[in-house]
């Protein structure tokens, strides 16, 4: 079975990956954005906002936004950079039902925001119970390329108040909801009972997300050393209905604290692998 480009929501094209085991995933060209992952014999593991627009220019609320070349507002670019709002080219959808690859190169539009030459590639690999997303960036210019990045993953959960995220104990984080205060994580498991917005630096991993029902997903990252955990709680977020916050938690493999620096011709690859336990 091979991957196919088909019409998705609002006429935007997407690729459906189908693994022989029965696992599936969907990825929009807009943002090279994974919007669905259903492991074999499982249920949807990614959250998608009830009101996400799927319109031009808007980023998709949920799934796995690819954040490049700037995380959040931590720099001069628009929030979360521009990669999530661009149409990526499909460069490989033929190597079997479980794999797809997308590419984004600098253009007149991106150079207006960020005057650099780059080639970004997203590879998505679907397994029976796993999904690996890998972001590769190559410096195609003649000066150094410095950027931050994240795979801003929205996990679907039954009720966020019962979720436990383990693997962060003992690690320092910046609490974005408390004026970026530096805090050491002392809890064995992170739980959510209000707004959370933290950047954990240098996480050895792996993490595990127990959704409070019967599901446990591990998150293993390679060369994405930081982890962001976000839940907006009752704060209104575009694309989400008022009680959507109860059904999601973002656990994002990222490289923020120590930005990536590439000399001309160099490349970097960061990978996040999710696995249903
Ligand atoms: O990763 C957490 C975060 O940076 C939060 O501060 C929050 O704003 C979230 O991302 C979503 O950002 P967005 O631009 O998609 O609304």
Short mmCIF file of C-alpha atoms and ligand atoms in Angstrom, two decimals:
data_model
loop_
_atom_site.label_atom_id
_atom_site.label_comp_id
_atom_site.label_asym_id
_atom_site.label_seq_id
_atom_site.Cartn_x
_atom_site.Cartn_y
_atom_site.Cartn_z
CA UNK A 1 0.00 0.00 0.00
CA UNK A 2 1.41 3.43 -0.79
CA UNK A 3 0.66 6.83 0.70
CA UNK A 4 -1.77 9.01 -1.26
CA UNK A 5 -2.45 12.74 -1.43
CA UNK A 6 -6.20 13.21 -0.95
CA UNK A 7 -8.53 16.15 -0.20
CA UNK A 8 -8.78 16.89 3.52
CA UNK A 9 -10.77 19.46 5.53
CA UNK A 10 -11.59 22.66 3.69
CA UNK A 11 -10.04 21.35 0.46
CA UNK A 12 -6.53 21.19 1.97
CA UNK A 13 -4.60 18.17 0.80
CA UNK A 14 -3.38 15.51 3.15
CA UNK A 15 -1.62 12.19 3.02
CA UNK A 16 -3.10 9.15 4.67
CA UNK A 17 -0.60 6.62 5.94
CA UNK A 18 -1.85 3.08 6.41
CA UNK A 19 0.34 0.43 8.02
CA UNK A 20 -0.20 -3.27 7.37
CA UNK A 21 -0.94 -3.74 11.09
CA UNK A 22 -4.01 -1.48 10.84
CA UNK A 23 -2.30 1.64 12.26
CA UNK A 24 -2.97 4.91 10.41
CA UNK A 25 -1.91 8.54 10.38
CA UNK A 26 -2.83 11.69 8.48
CA UNK A 27 -0.53 14.54 7.52
CA UNK A 28 -1.49 17.84 5.91
CA UNK A 29 0.83 19.49 3.39
CA UNK A 30 -0.04 22.70 5.22
CA UNK A 31 2.72 22.75 7.83
CA UNK A 32 3.74 19.10 7.16
CA UNK A 33 1.34 18.74 10.04
CA UNK A 34 0.36 15.34 11.45
CA UNK A 35 -3.30 15.60 12.48
CA UNK A 36 -4.16 12.01 13.31
CA UNK A 37 -2.41 8.93 14.66
CA UNK A 38 -4.31 5.76 15.40
CA UNK A 39 -2.03 2.92 16.53
CA UNK A 40 -3.00 -0.64 15.54
CA UNK A 41 -5.98 -1.88 17.56
CA UNK A 42 -6.05 1.51 19.34
CA UNK A 43 -7.95 4.79 19.22
CA UNK A 44 -7.02 8.33 18.13
CA UNK A 45 -4.00 9.46 20.11
CA UNK A 46 -3.73 13.08 18.92
CA UNK A 47 -6.01 15.93 19.89
CA UNK A 48 -7.51 18.22 17.25
CA UNK A 49 -9.35 21.40 18.32
CA UNK A 50 -13.11 21.16 17.76
CA UNK A 51 -13.09 24.49 15.93
CA UNK A 52 -9.77 24.34 14.09
CA UNK A 53 -10.26 26.30 10.87
CA UNK A 54 -8.08 24.52 8.25
CA UNK A 55 -8.07 27.81 6.33
CA UNK A 56 -5.25 29.49 4.51
CA UNK A 57 -2.77 31.29 6.73
CA UNK A 58 -4.06 29.74 9.95
CA UNK A 59 -2.13 27.02 11.65
CA UNK A 60 -3.99 23.84 12.49
CA UNK A 61 -4.92 23.62 16.19
CA UNK A 62 -3.83 20.22 17.43
CA UNK A 63 -1.89 17.28 16.04
CA UNK A 64 1.84 17.96 15.66
CA UNK A 65 2.65 21.49 14.49
CA UNK A 66 6.23 21.75 13.25
CA UNK A 67 7.74 24.78 14.96
CA UNK A 68 10.62 26.34 13.01
CA UNK A 69 12.67 28.56 13.01
CA UNK A 70 11.54 30.12 16.30
CA UNK A 71 9.79 28.70 19.32
CA UNK A 72 6.88 30.83 20.64
CA UNK A 73 7.64 34.55 20.88
CA UNK A 74 11.25 33.97 21.90
CA UNK A 75 12.76 36.06 19.11
CA UNK A 76 11.85 38.62 16.47
CA UNK A 77 9.71 36.35 14.25
CA UNK A 78 5.96 35.79 14.44
CA UNK A 79 4.80 33.39 17.20
CA UNK A 80 6.23 29.90 16.56
CA UNK A 81 8.00 30.96 13.35
CA UNK A 82 6.52 30.31 9.93
CA UNK A 83 6.90 26.62 8.99
CA UNK A 84 3.50 25.65 10.40
CA UNK A 85 1.80 28.16 8.11
CA UNK A 86 3.44 27.17 4.83
CA UNK A 87 2.54 24.59 2.18
CA UNK A 88 5.27 21.94 2.16
CA UNK A 89 6.15 19.87 -0.90
CA UNK A 90 5.59 16.14 -0.77
CA UNK A 91 8.98 14.69 -1.67
CA UNK A 92 8.49 11.03 -0.84
CA UNK A 93 5.19 9.25 -0.60
CA UNK A 94 6.02 6.10 -2.45
CA UNK A 95 8.15 4.02 -0.17
CA UNK A 96 5.28 2.11 1.40
CA UNK A 97 2.14 2.84 3.37
CA UNK A 98 3.91 3.88 6.55
CA UNK A 99 6.17 6.68 5.40
CA UNK A 100 5.96 10.18 3.96
CA UNK A 101 8.37 13.08 3.60
CA UNK A 102 7.84 16.80 3.04
CA UNK A 103 10.16 19.64 2.19
CA UNK A 104 10.13 23.39 2.71
CA UNK A 105 12.77 25.68 1.21
CA UNK A 106 13.31 29.36 1.71
CA UNK A 107 11.31 31.58 -0.64
CA UNK A 108 10.92 35.31 -1.23
CA UNK A 109 8.17 35.18 1.43
CA UNK A 110 10.26 33.44 4.11
CA UNK A 111 13.34 35.57 3.32
CA UNK A 112 11.28 38.70 4.05
CA UNK A 113 10.79 37.38 7.59
CA UNK A 114 14.08 35.55 7.97
CA UNK A 115 16.84 36.34 5.47
CA UNK A 116 18.35 32.86 5.29
CA UNK A 117 18.60 29.98 2.83
CA UNK A 118 17.48 26.64 4.26
CA UNK A 119 16.08 23.26 3.30
CA UNK A 120 13.77 21.75 5.92
CA UNK A 121 12.51 18.21 5.66
CA UNK A 122 9.93 16.38 7.74
CA UNK A 123 9.88 12.58 7.70
CA UNK A 124 7.00 10.69 9.21
CA UNK A 125 7.33 6.98 9.90
CA UNK A 126 4.34 4.98 11.07
CA UNK A 127 4.74 1.62 12.82
CA UNK A 128 2.30 -0.79 14.38
CA UNK A 129 2.28 1.11 17.68
CA UNK A 130 4.67 3.95 16.96
CA UNK A 131 4.93 7.24 15.15
CA UNK A 132 8.27 8.93 14.54
CA UNK A 133 8.47 12.48 13.26
CA UNK A 134 11.83 13.81 12.28
CA UNK A 135 12.76 17.38 11.34
CA UNK A 136 15.96 17.91 9.36
CA UNK A 137 17.27 21.38 8.59
CA UNK A 138 20.14 22.15 6.26
CA UNK A 139 21.88 25.47 6.01
CA UNK A 140 21.76 26.28 2.29
CA UNK A 141 23.28 29.74 2.65
CA UNK A 142 26.62 31.33 3.22
CA UNK A 143 26.22 32.58 6.75
CA UNK A 144 25.46 30.78 10.00
CA UNK A 145 21.89 29.59 10.59
CA UNK A 146 20.61 29.87 14.15
CA UNK A 147 17.16 28.67 15.11
CA UNK A 148 14.96 26.95 17.67
CA UNK A 149 12.45 24.22 16.88
CA UNK A 150 9.76 22.01 18.37
CA UNK A 151 7.38 19.20 17.52
CA UNK A 152 4.46 20.73 19.38
CA UNK A 153 2.53 17.52 20.02
CA UNK A 154 -1.09 17.68 21.24
CA UNK A 155 -2.05 14.39 22.91
CA UNK A 156 -5.70 13.43 23.20
CA UNK A 157 -6.63 12.46 26.76
CA UNK A 158 -9.88 11.46 28.45
CA UNK A 159 -9.62 14.10 31.18
CA UNK A 160 -6.46 16.15 31.65
CA UNK A 161 -7.06 16.28 35.42
CA UNK A 162 -6.21 12.56 35.58
CA UNK A 163 -3.12 12.70 33.35
CA UNK A 164 0.35 11.93 34.74
CA UNK A 165 3.54 12.77 32.85
CA UNK A 166 6.63 11.03 34.20
CA UNK A 167 10.29 11.49 33.32
CA UNK A 168 10.62 15.13 34.36
CA UNK A 169 11.46 14.73 38.04
CA UNK A 170 14.60 16.58 39.14
CA UNK A 171 14.75 18.71 35.97
CA UNK A 172 14.79 22.52 35.94
CA UNK A 173 12.08 24.33 34.03
CA UNK A 174 11.13 27.88 33.12
CA UNK A 175 7.62 28.57 34.29
CA UNK A 176 6.17 30.73 31.52
CA UNK A 177 3.08 31.41 33.66
CA UNK A 178 5.22 32.78 36.50
CA UNK A 179 7.42 35.36 34.75
CA UNK A 180 9.78 32.63 33.53
CA UNK A 181 10.77 31.69 37.08
CA UNK A 182 13.40 28.89 37.20
CA UNK A 183 11.96 25.99 39.14
CA UNK A 184 13.24 22.51 39.93
CA UNK A 185 10.69 19.75 39.33
CA UNK A 186 10.29 17.88 42.59
CA UNK A 187 7.14 15.89 41.79
CA UNK A 188 7.45 12.30 40.58
CA UNK A 189 4.76 12.97 38.01
CA UNK A 190 3.49 16.18 36.48
CA UNK A 191 -0.25 16.60 36.94
CA UNK A 192 -2.54 19.36 35.68
CA UNK A 193 -5.06 21.27 37.79
CA UNK A 194 -4.73 24.72 36.20
CA UNK A 195 -2.88 26.44 33.36
CA UNK A 196 0.55 24.92 32.66
CA UNK A 197 3.23 26.37 30.40
CA UNK A 198 6.73 25.13 31.15
CA UNK A 199 9.99 24.66 29.31
CA UNK A 200 12.04 21.82 30.84
CA UNK A 201 15.66 22.07 29.74
CA UNK A 202 17.97 19.15 29.01
CA UNK A 203 15.60 16.27 29.54
CA UNK A 204 17.37 12.91 29.26
CA UNK A 205 14.01 11.18 28.59
CA UNK A 206 12.12 9.13 27.76
CA UNK A 207 8.85 10.48 29.11
CA UNK A 208 5.62 8.64 29.64
CA UNK A 209 2.13 10.08 29.41
CA UNK A 210 -0.54 8.10 31.26
CA UNK A 211 -3.85 9.49 30.07
CA UNK A 212 -5.78 8.56 33.21
CA UNK A 213 -7.79 5.93 31.35
CA UNK A 214 -5.98 2.88 30.06
CA UNK A 215 -3.43 4.42 27.74
CA UNK A 216 0.31 5.02 28.19
CA UNK A 217 2.43 6.61 25.48
CA UNK A 218 6.18 7.00 25.68
CA UNK A 219 7.96 9.97 24.12
CA UNK A 220 11.59 9.53 23.12
CA UNK A 221 13.52 12.36 21.56
CA UNK A 222 16.83 12.52 19.78
CA UNK A 223 18.63 15.88 19.51
CA UNK A 224 15.54 17.67 20.80
CA UNK A 225 16.83 18.16 24.33
CA UNK A 226 14.03 20.21 25.88
CA UNK A 227 10.40 19.45 26.66
CA UNK A 228 7.52 21.91 26.74
CA UNK A 229 4.35 21.04 28.62
CA UNK A 230 1.32 23.21 27.92
CA UNK A 231 -2.35 23.26 28.80
CA UNK A 232 -4.17 26.59 28.57
CA UNK A 233 -6.90 25.52 31.03
CA UNK A 234 -9.95 27.79 30.64
CA UNK A 235 -8.12 30.51 28.73
CA UNK A 236 -9.75 30.79 25.28
CA UNK A 237 -7.51 29.55 22.48
CA UNK A 238 -8.39 29.93 18.76
CA UNK A 239 -9.58 26.65 17.26
CA UNK A 240 -10.56 25.14 20.61
CA UNK A 241 -14.06 25.02 22.09
CA UNK A 242 -14.45 26.09 25.76
CA UNK A 243 -14.06 22.61 27.26
CA UNK A 244 -11.46 21.25 24.78
CA UNK A 245 -8.70 21.94 27.33
CA UNK A 246 -9.91 18.95 29.33
CA UNK A 247 -9.19 16.62 26.40
CA UNK A 248 -5.63 17.64 25.59
CA UNK A 249 -2.13 18.06 26.86
CA UNK A 250 0.82 19.28 24.84
CA UNK A 251 4.10 17.52 25.51
CA UNK A 252 6.56 18.88 22.98
CA UNK A 253 10.06 17.71 22.14
CA UNK A 254 11.97 20.90 21.46
CA UNK A 255 15.32 22.61 21.15
CA UNK A 256 14.99 26.00 22.80
CA UNK A 257 17.41 26.59 25.67
CA UNK A 258 20.45 26.01 23.43
CA UNK A 259 19.50 27.15 19.90
CA UNK A 260 20.80 25.12 16.98
CA UNK A 261 23.66 26.77 15.07
CA UNK A 262 24.63 25.49 11.62
CA UNK A 263 27.55 26.62 9.54
CA UNK A 264 27.05 26.80 5.74
CA UNK A 265 26.34 23.33 4.37
CA UNK A 266 25.75 21.76 7.80
CA UNK A 267 22.54 20.03 8.80
CA UNK A 268 20.75 19.03 11.98
CA UNK A 269 18.11 16.37 12.54
CA UNK A 270 15.78 16.19 15.55
CA UNK A 271 13.45 13.24 16.07
CA UNK A 272 10.49 12.54 18.30
CA UNK A 273 9.20 9.00 18.59
CA UNK A 274 5.85 8.18 20.17
CA UNK A 275 5.04 4.64 21.18
CA UNK A 276 1.91 3.14 22.60
CA UNK A 277 2.95 0.97 25.59
O1 LIG B 1 4.14 25.56 23.51
C1 LIG B 1 3.38 26.33 24.37
C2 LIG B 1 2.98 27.61 23.66
O2 LIG B 1 4.12 28.32 23.27
C3 LIG B 1 2.07 28.42 24.59
O3 LIG B 1 2.67 29.56 25.10
C4 LIG B 1 0.82 28.66 23.78
O4 LIG B 1 0.72 29.92 23.30
C5 LIG B 1 0.90 27.56 22.74
O5 LIG B 1 2.24 27.31 22.48
C6 LIG B 1 0.09 27.71 21.49
O6 LIG B 1 0.55 28.72 20.66
P1 LIG B 1 -0.28 29.13 19.36
O7 LIG B 1 0.53 30.17 18.67
O8 LIG B 1 -0.44 27.89 18.54
O9 LIG B 1 -1.61 29.63 19.85
#
